[in-house]
Amino acid sequence: MALGMMLAVMGGMLVCVQNTFNAKVKEQVGAWATTTLVLALGFLASLLVGLISEGFGLFAVTGMETWYWFSGIIGVGVVMSVTQGVQQLGPSHAISIVMVSQILFALLWDTLGWFGLEAIPFTWKTALSIVLIVGGVLLFQLSGKKETAHQKAKQAV
């Protein structure tokens, strides 16, 4: 369990760093070029590491639902949406909204047992947890976004 938690924390950190970088790339080359670059480099890196660690067994994909193969296409929507959200809202605001959205949809999938998941009952503790998480993010979002010196300089020009 500790390893899973550490990996989840690392994943959260990497998502934030990646999307901050993506927003900077998008400023120079646009959304579609950024998405293409991100996903192409990710493909090459995962292909290389996969071949090194698993050899050609990497391609032994049997017994899988065909529609699971389309998750890469979903990745296009992820990169496009989050990159633009980070650029428009800033990393902390955008990622906090992404986080709440992920939690709510994961809860929906778990509760209904969609996508081959075992259904997990919705309890009052779950409801209270969601209210606290959403409330915390709302409080954070409504706490006011201060204008940075960089933003003031851009407006002055």
Coordinates of N, CA and C in Angstrom, one line a residue:
M1 N 0.8 -1.2 0.0 CA 0.0 0.0 0.0 C 0.9 1.3 0.0
A2 N 1.9 1.2 0.8 CA 2.8 2.4 0.8 C 3.4 2.7 -0.5
L3 N 3.8 1.6 -1.3 CA 4.4 1.8 -2.6 C 3.4 2.4 -3.5
G4 N 2.1 2.0 -3.5 CA 1.1 2.5 -4.3 C 0.8 4.0 -4.0
M5 N 0.9 4.3 -2.7 CA 0.7 5.8 -2.4 C 1.8 6.6 -2.9
M6 N 3.1 6.1 -2.7 CA 4.2 6.9 -3.2 C 4.1 7.0 -4.7
L7 N 3.7 6.0 -5.4 CA 3.6 6.1 -6.9 C 2.5 7.1 -7.3
A8 N 1.4 7.1 -6.5 CA 0.3 8.0 -6.8 C 0.8 9.5 -6.6
V9 N 1.5 9.7 -5.5 CA 2.1 11.0 -5.3 C 3.0 11.4 -6.4
M10 N 3.9 10.5 -6.8 CA 4.8 10.8 -7.9 C 4.1 11.1 -9.2
G11 N 3.0 10.3 -9.4 CA 2.2 10.6 -10.6 C 1.6 11.9 -10.6
G12 N 1.1 12.3 -9.4 CA 0.5 13.7 -9.3 C 1.5 14.8 -9.6
M13 N 2.7 14.6 -9.0 CA 3.8 15.6 -9.3 C 4.1 15.6 -10.7
L14 N 4.3 14.5 -11.4 CA 4.7 14.4 -12.8 C 3.6 15.0 -13.7
V15 N 2.3 14.8 -13.4 CA 1.2 15.4 -14.1 C 1.3 16.9 -14.1
C16 N 1.6 17.4 -12.9 CA 1.7 18.9 -12.7 C 2.9 19.5 -13.5
V17 N 4.0 18.8 -13.4 CA 5.2 19.3 -14.1 C 5.0 19.2 -15.6
Q18 N 4.5 18.0 -16.0 CA 4.3 17.9 -17.5 C 3.3 18.9 -18.0
N19 N 2.3 19.2 -17.4 CA 1.3 20.1 -17.9 C 1.8 21.6 -17.8
T20 N 2.6 21.9 -16.8 CA 3.3 23.2 -16.8 C 4.2 23.3 -18.0
F21 N 5.0 22.3 -18.3 CA 5.9 22.3 -19.4 C 5.1 22.4 -20.7
N22 N 4.0 21.6 -20.8 CA 3.1 21.6 -22.0 C 2.6 23.0 -22.3
A23 N 2.1 23.7 -21.2 CA 1.6 25.0 -21.4 C 2.6 26.0 -22.0
K24 N 3.9 25.8 -21.5 CA 5.0 26.7 -22.0 C 5.3 26.4 -23.5
V25 N 5.2 25.1 -23.9 CA 5.5 24.7 -25.3 C 4.3 25.2 -26.1
K26 N 3.1 25.1 -25.6 CA 1.9 25.6 -26.4 C 2.0 27.1 -26.7
E27 N 2.6 27.9 -25.8 CA 2.8 29.3 -26.0 C 3.6 29.5 -27.3
Q28 N 4.5 28.6 -27.6 CA 5.4 28.8 -28.8 C 4.9 28.1 -30.1
V29 N 4.2 27.0 -30.0 CA 3.9 26.2 -31.2 C 2.5 25.9 -31.3
G30 N 1.6 26.2 -30.4 CA 0.2 25.9 -30.5 C -0.2 24.5 -29.9
A31 N -1.5 24.4 -29.7 CA -2.1 23.2 -29.0 C -1.8 21.9 -29.7
W32 N -2.1 21.8 -31.0 CA -1.9 20.5 -31.7 C -0.5 20.1 -31.8
A33 N 0.4 21.1 -32.1 CA 1.8 20.7 -32.1 C 2.3 20.2 -30.8
T34 N 1.8 20.9 -29.7 CA 2.2 20.4 -28.4 C 1.7 19.0 -28.1
T35 N 0.5 18.8 -28.4 CA -0.1 17.4 -28.2 C 0.7 16.4 -29.0
T36 N 1.0 16.7 -30.2 CA 1.7 15.7 -31.1 C 3.1 15.5 -30.5
L37 N 3.8 16.5 -30.1 CA 5.1 16.4 -29.5 C 5.1 15.6 -28.2
V38 N 4.1 15.9 -27.3 CA 4.0 15.2 -26.1 C 3.8 13.7 -26.3
L39 N 2.8 13.4 -27.1 CA 2.4 12.0 -27.3 C 3.4 11.2 -28.1
A40 N 4.1 11.9 -29.1 CA 5.1 11.2 -29.9 C 6.3 10.8 -29.0
L41 N 6.8 11.8 -28.2 CA 7.9 11.6 -27.3 C 7.6 10.5 -26.3
G42 N 6.3 10.6 -25.8 CA 5.9 9.6 -24.8 C 5.8 8.2 -25.4
F43 N 5.4 8.1 -26.7 CA 5.4 6.8 -27.4 C 6.8 6.3 -27.5
L44 N 7.7 7.1 -28.0 CA 9.1 6.7 -28.2 C 9.7 6.2 -26.9
A45 N 9.5 7.0 -25.8 CA 10.1 6.7 -24.5 C 9.5 5.4 -24.0
S46 N 8.2 5.2 -24.1 CA 7.6 4.0 -23.5 C 8.0 2.8 -24.4
L47 N 8.1 3.0 -25.7 CA 8.5 1.9 -26.6 C 9.9 1.4 -26.2
L48 N 10.8 2.4 -26.1 CA 12.2 2.0 -25.8 C 12.3 1.3 -24.4
V49 N 11.7 1.9 -23.4 CA 11.8 1.3 -22.1 C 11.1 -0.1 -22.1
G50 N 9.9 -0.2 -22.7 CA 9.2 -1.4 -22.8 C 10.0 -2.5 -23.5
L51 N 10.7 -2.2 -24.6 CA 11.5 -3.2 -25.3 C 12.7 -3.6 -24.5
I52 N 13.3 -2.7 -23.7 CA 14.4 -3.0 -22.9 C 14.0 -3.9 -21.7
S53 N 12.9 -3.6 -21.1 CA 12.4 -4.3 -19.9 C 11.6 -5.6 -20.2
E54 N 10.9 -5.6 -21.3 CA 10.1 -6.8 -21.6 C 10.4 -7.5 -22.9
G55 N 11.2 -6.9 -23.7 CA 11.5 -7.5 -25.0 C 10.3 -7.4 -25.9
F56 N 10.2 -8.4 -26.9 CA 9.1 -8.4 -27.8 C 7.8 -8.9 -27.1
G57 N 7.9 -9.4 -25.9 CA 6.7 -9.8 -25.1 C 5.8 -8.5 -24.8
L58 N 6.4 -7.4 -25.1 CA 5.7 -6.1 -24.9 C 4.4 -6.1 -25.8
F59 N 4.5 -6.8 -26.9 CA 3.4 -6.8 -27.9 C 2.4 -7.9 -27.7
A60 N 2.6 -8.8 -26.7 CA 1.7 -9.9 -26.5 C 0.5 -9.4 -25.7
V61 N -0.5 -8.8 -26.4 CA -1.7 -8.3 -25.8 C -2.9 -9.1 -26.3
T62 N -3.2 -10.1 -25.5 CA -4.4 -11.0 -25.8 C -5.4 -10.9 -24.7
G63 N -6.6 -11.3 -25.0 CA -7.6 -11.4 -24.0 C -8.1 -10.0 -23.5
M64 N -7.8 -9.0 -24.2 CA -8.2 -7.6 -23.8 C -9.4 -7.1 -24.6
E65 N -10.3 -6.4 -23.9 CA -11.4 -5.8 -24.6 C -10.8 -4.8 -25.7
T66 N -11.3 -4.9 -26.9 CA -10.8 -4.1 -28.0 C -10.9 -2.6 -27.7
W67 N -12.0 -2.2 -27.1 CA -12.2 -0.8 -26.8 C -11.2 -0.2 -25.8
Y68 N -10.5 -1.0 -25.0 CA -9.4 -0.5 -24.2 C -8.2 0.0 -24.9
W69 N -8.1 -0.4 -26.2 CA -7.0 0.0 -27.0 C -7.1 1.5 -27.3
F70 N -8.3 2.1 -27.2 CA -8.5 3.5 -27.6 C -8.1 4.5 -26.5
S71 N -7.5 4.0 -25.4 CA -7.1 4.9 -24.3 C -6.1 5.9 -24.8
G72 N -5.3 5.6 -25.8 CA -4.3 6.5 -26.4 C -5.0 7.7 -27.0
I73 N -6.1 7.4 -27.6 CA -6.9 8.5 -28.3 C -7.5 9.4 -27.2
I74 N -7.9 8.8 -26.1 CA -8.4 9.6 -25.0 C -7.2 10.5 -24.4
G75 N -6.0 10.0 -24.5 CA -4.8 10.8 -24.1 C -4.7 12.1 -24.9
V76 N -5.2 12.2 -26.1 CA -5.2 13.4 -26.9 C -6.0 14.4 -26.2
G77 N -7.2 14.0 -25.8 CA -8.1 14.9 -25.1 C -7.6 15.3 -23.7
V78 N -6.9 14.4 -23.0 CA -6.3 14.8 -21.8 C -5.2 15.9 -22.0
V79 N -4.3 15.6 -22.9 CA -3.2 16.6 -23.1 C -3.8 17.9 -23.5
M80 N -4.7 17.9 -24.5 CA -5.3 19.2 -25.0 C -6.0 19.9 -23.9
S81 N -6.8 19.2 -23.2 CA -7.7 19.9 -22.1 C -6.8 20.5 -21.0
V82 N -6.0 19.6 -20.4 CA -5.2 20.1 -19.3 C -4.2 21.1 -19.6
T83 N -3.5 20.9 -20.8 CA -2.5 21.9 -21.2 C -3.2 23.3 -21.3
Q84 N -4.3 23.4 -22.0 CA -5.0 24.7 -22.1 C -5.5 25.2 -20.8
G85 N -6.0 24.3 -20.0 CA -6.5 24.7 -18.6 C -5.4 25.3 -17.8
V86 N -4.2 24.7 -17.8 CA -3.0 25.2 -17.1 C -2.6 26.6 -17.6
Q87 N -2.7 26.7 -18.9 CA -2.3 28.0 -19.5 C -3.3 29.1 -19.2
Q88 N -4.5 28.8 -19.1 CA -5.5 29.8 -18.8 C -5.7 30.1 -17.3
L89 N -5.6 29.0 -16.5 CA -5.9 29.2 -15.1 C -4.6 29.2 -14.2
G90 N -3.5 28.7 -14.7 CA -2.3 28.4 -13.9 C -2.3 27.0 -13.4
P91 N -1.2 26.5 -13.1 CA -1.1 25.1 -12.7 C -1.9 24.7 -11.4
S92 N -1.8 25.4 -10.4 CA -2.5 25.0 -9.1 C -4.0 25.0 -9.3
H93 N -4.5 26.0 -9.9 CA -6.0 26.1 -10.1 C -6.5 25.0 -11.1
A94 N -5.8 24.9 -12.2 CA -6.2 23.9 -13.2 C -6.1 22.5 -12.7
I95 N -5.0 22.2 -12.0 CA -4.8 20.8 -11.6 C -5.7 20.5 -10.4
S96 N -6.1 21.5 -9.6 CA -7.0 21.2 -8.5 C -8.4 20.8 -9.1
I97 N -8.8 21.5 -10.2 CA -10.1 21.2 -10.8 C -10.0 19.8 -11.5
V98 N -8.9 19.5 -12.1 CA -8.6 18.2 -12.7 C -8.7 17.1 -11.6
M99 N -8.1 17.4 -10.5 CA -8.1 16.4 -9.4 C -9.5 16.1 -8.9
V100 N -10.3 17.1 -8.7 CA -11.7 16.9 -8.3 C -12.5 16.2 -9.3
S101 N -12.3 16.5 -10.6 CA -13.0 15.8 -11.7 C -12.6 14.4 -11.7
Q102 N -11.3 14.1 -11.5 CA -10.9 12.7 -11.5 C -11.5 11.9 -10.4
I103 N -11.6 12.5 -9.2 CA -12.1 11.9 -8.0 C -13.6 11.6 -8.2
L104 N -14.3 12.6 -8.7 CA -15.8 12.4 -8.9 C -16.1 11.3 -10.0
F105 N -15.3 11.3 -11.1 CA -15.6 10.3 -12.1 C -15.1 8.9 -11.7
A106 N -14.0 8.9 -10.9 CA -13.5 7.6 -10.4 C -14.6 7.0 -9.4
L107 N -15.1 7.9 -8.6 CA -16.2 7.4 -7.7 C -17.4 6.9 -8.5
L108 N -17.8 7.6 -9.5 CA -18.9 7.1 -10.4 C -18.6 5.8 -11.0
W109 N -17.4 5.6 -11.5 CA -17.0 4.3 -12.2 C -17.0 3.2 -11.1
D110 N -16.4 3.5 -9.9 CA -16.3 2.5 -8.8 C -17.7 2.1 -8.3
T111 N -18.5 3.1 -8.1 CA -19.9 2.9 -7.6 C -20.7 2.1 -8.5
L112 N -20.7 2.4 -9.8 CA -21.5 1.7 -10.8 C -20.8 0.4 -11.4
G113 N -19.6 0.2 -11.0 CA -18.9 -0.9 -11.5 C -18.6 -0.9 -13.0
W114 N -18.4 0.3 -13.6 CA -18.2 0.4 -15.0 C -16.8 0.0 -15.4
F115 N -16.6 -0.3 -16.7 CA -15.3 -0.6 -17.3 C -14.7 -1.8 -16.6
G116 N -15.5 -2.8 -16.2 CA -15.0 -4.0 -15.7 C -14.5 -3.9 -14.2
L117 N -14.8 -2.8 -13.6 CA -14.4 -2.7 -12.2 C -15.5 -3.3 -11.3
E118 N -15.0 -3.8 -10.1 CA -15.9 -4.3 -9.1 C -16.7 -3.1 -8.5
A119 N -18.0 -3.2 -8.4 CA -18.8 -2.1 -7.8 C -18.5 -2.0 -6.4
I120 N -18.3 -0.8 -5.9 CA -18.0 -0.5 -4.5 C -19.2 0.4 -4.0
P121 N -19.8 0.0 -2.9 CA -20.9 0.7 -2.4 C -20.6 2.1 -2.0
F122 N -21.6 3.0 -2.3 CA -21.5 4.4 -1.9 C -22.0 4.6 -0.5
T123 N -21.2 5.1 0.4 CA -21.5 5.2 1.8 C -21.6 6.7 2.2
W124 N -22.1 6.9 3.4 CA -22.1 8.3 3.9 C -20.7 8.8 4.1
K125 N -19.7 8.0 4.4 CA -18.3 8.4 4.6 C -17.8 8.9 3.2
T126 N -18.1 8.2 2.2 CA -17.7 8.6 0.9 C -18.3 9.9 0.5
A127 N -19.6 10.1 0.8 CA -20.2 11.4 0.5 C -19.6 12.5 1.3
L128 N -19.3 12.3 2.6 CA -18.7 13.3 3.4 C -17.3 13.6 2.9
S129 N -16.5 12.6 2.5 CA -15.2 12.8 1.9 C -15.3 13.7 0.7
I130 N -16.2 13.4 -0.2 CA -16.4 14.2 -1.4 C -16.7 15.6 -1.1
V131 N -17.6 15.8 -0.2 CA -18.0 17.2 0.2 C -16.8 18.0 0.7
L132 N -16.0 17.3 1.5 CA -14.8 17.9 2.1 C -13.7 18.3 1.0
I133 N -13.5 17.3 0.1 CA -12.6 17.6 -1.0 C -13.0 18.7 -1.9
V134 N -14.3 18.6 -2.3 CA -14.8 19.6 -3.2 C -14.9 21.0 -2.5
G135 N -15.2 21.0 -1.2 CA -15.2 22.2 -0.5 C -13.9 22.8 -0.4
G136 N -12.9 22.0 -0.1 CA -11.5 22.5 0.0 C -11.0 23.1 -1.3
V137 N -11.3 22.4 -2.4 CA -10.9 23.0 -3.7 C -11.7 24.3 -4.1
L138 N -13.0 24.3 -3.7 CA -13.7 25.5 -4.0 C -13.2 26.7 -3.1
L139 N -12.8 26.4 -1.9 CA -12.3 27.4 -1.0 C -10.9 27.9 -1.6
F140 N -10.1 27.0 -2.1 CA -8.9 27.4 -2.8 C -9.1 28.2 -4.0
Q141 N -10.1 27.8 -4.9 CA -10.4 28.5 -6.1 C -10.9 29.9 -5.8
L142 N -11.7 30.0 -4.8 CA -12.4 31.3 -4.5 C -11.5 32.2 -3.6
S143 N -10.3 31.7 -3.2 CA -9.5 32.5 -2.3 C -8.9 33.7 -3.0
G144 N -9.0 33.8 -4.3 CA -8.5 34.9 -5.1 C -7.2 34.6 -5.7
K145 N -7.2 34.9 -7.0 CA -6.0 34.7 -7.8 C -5.3 36.1 -7.9
K146 N -4.1 36.2 -7.2 CA -3.4 37.5 -7.2 C -2.7 37.6 -8.6
E147 N -2.7 38.9 -9.0 CA -2.0 39.2 -10.3 C -0.5 39.2 -10.0
T148 N 0.3 38.5 -10.9 CA 1.7 38.4 -10.7 C 2.3 39.7 -11.4
A149 N 3.6 39.9 -11.1 CA 4.3 41.0 -11.7 C 4.4 40.8 -13.2
H150 N 4.6 39.5 -13.6 CA 4.7 39.2 -15.0 C 3.4 39.6 -15.7
Q151 N 2.2 39.3 -15.1 CA 0.9 39.6 -15.7 C 0.7 41.1 -15.8
K152 N 1.1 41.8 -14.8 CA 1.0 43.3 -14.8 C 1.8 43.9 -15.9
A153 N 3.0 43.4 -16.1 CA 3.9 43.9 -17.1 C 3.4 43.6 -18.5
K154 N 2.7 42.4 -18.7 CA 2.1 42.1 -20.0 C 1.0 43.1 -20.3
Q155 N 0.2 43.4 -19.2 CA -0.9 44.4 -19.5 C -0.5 45.8 -19.8
A156 N 0.7 46.2 -19.2 CA 1.2 47.5 -19.4 C 1.7 47.7 -20.8
V157 N 2.0 46.6 -21.5 CA 2.6 46.8 -22.9 C 1.5 46.9 -23.9

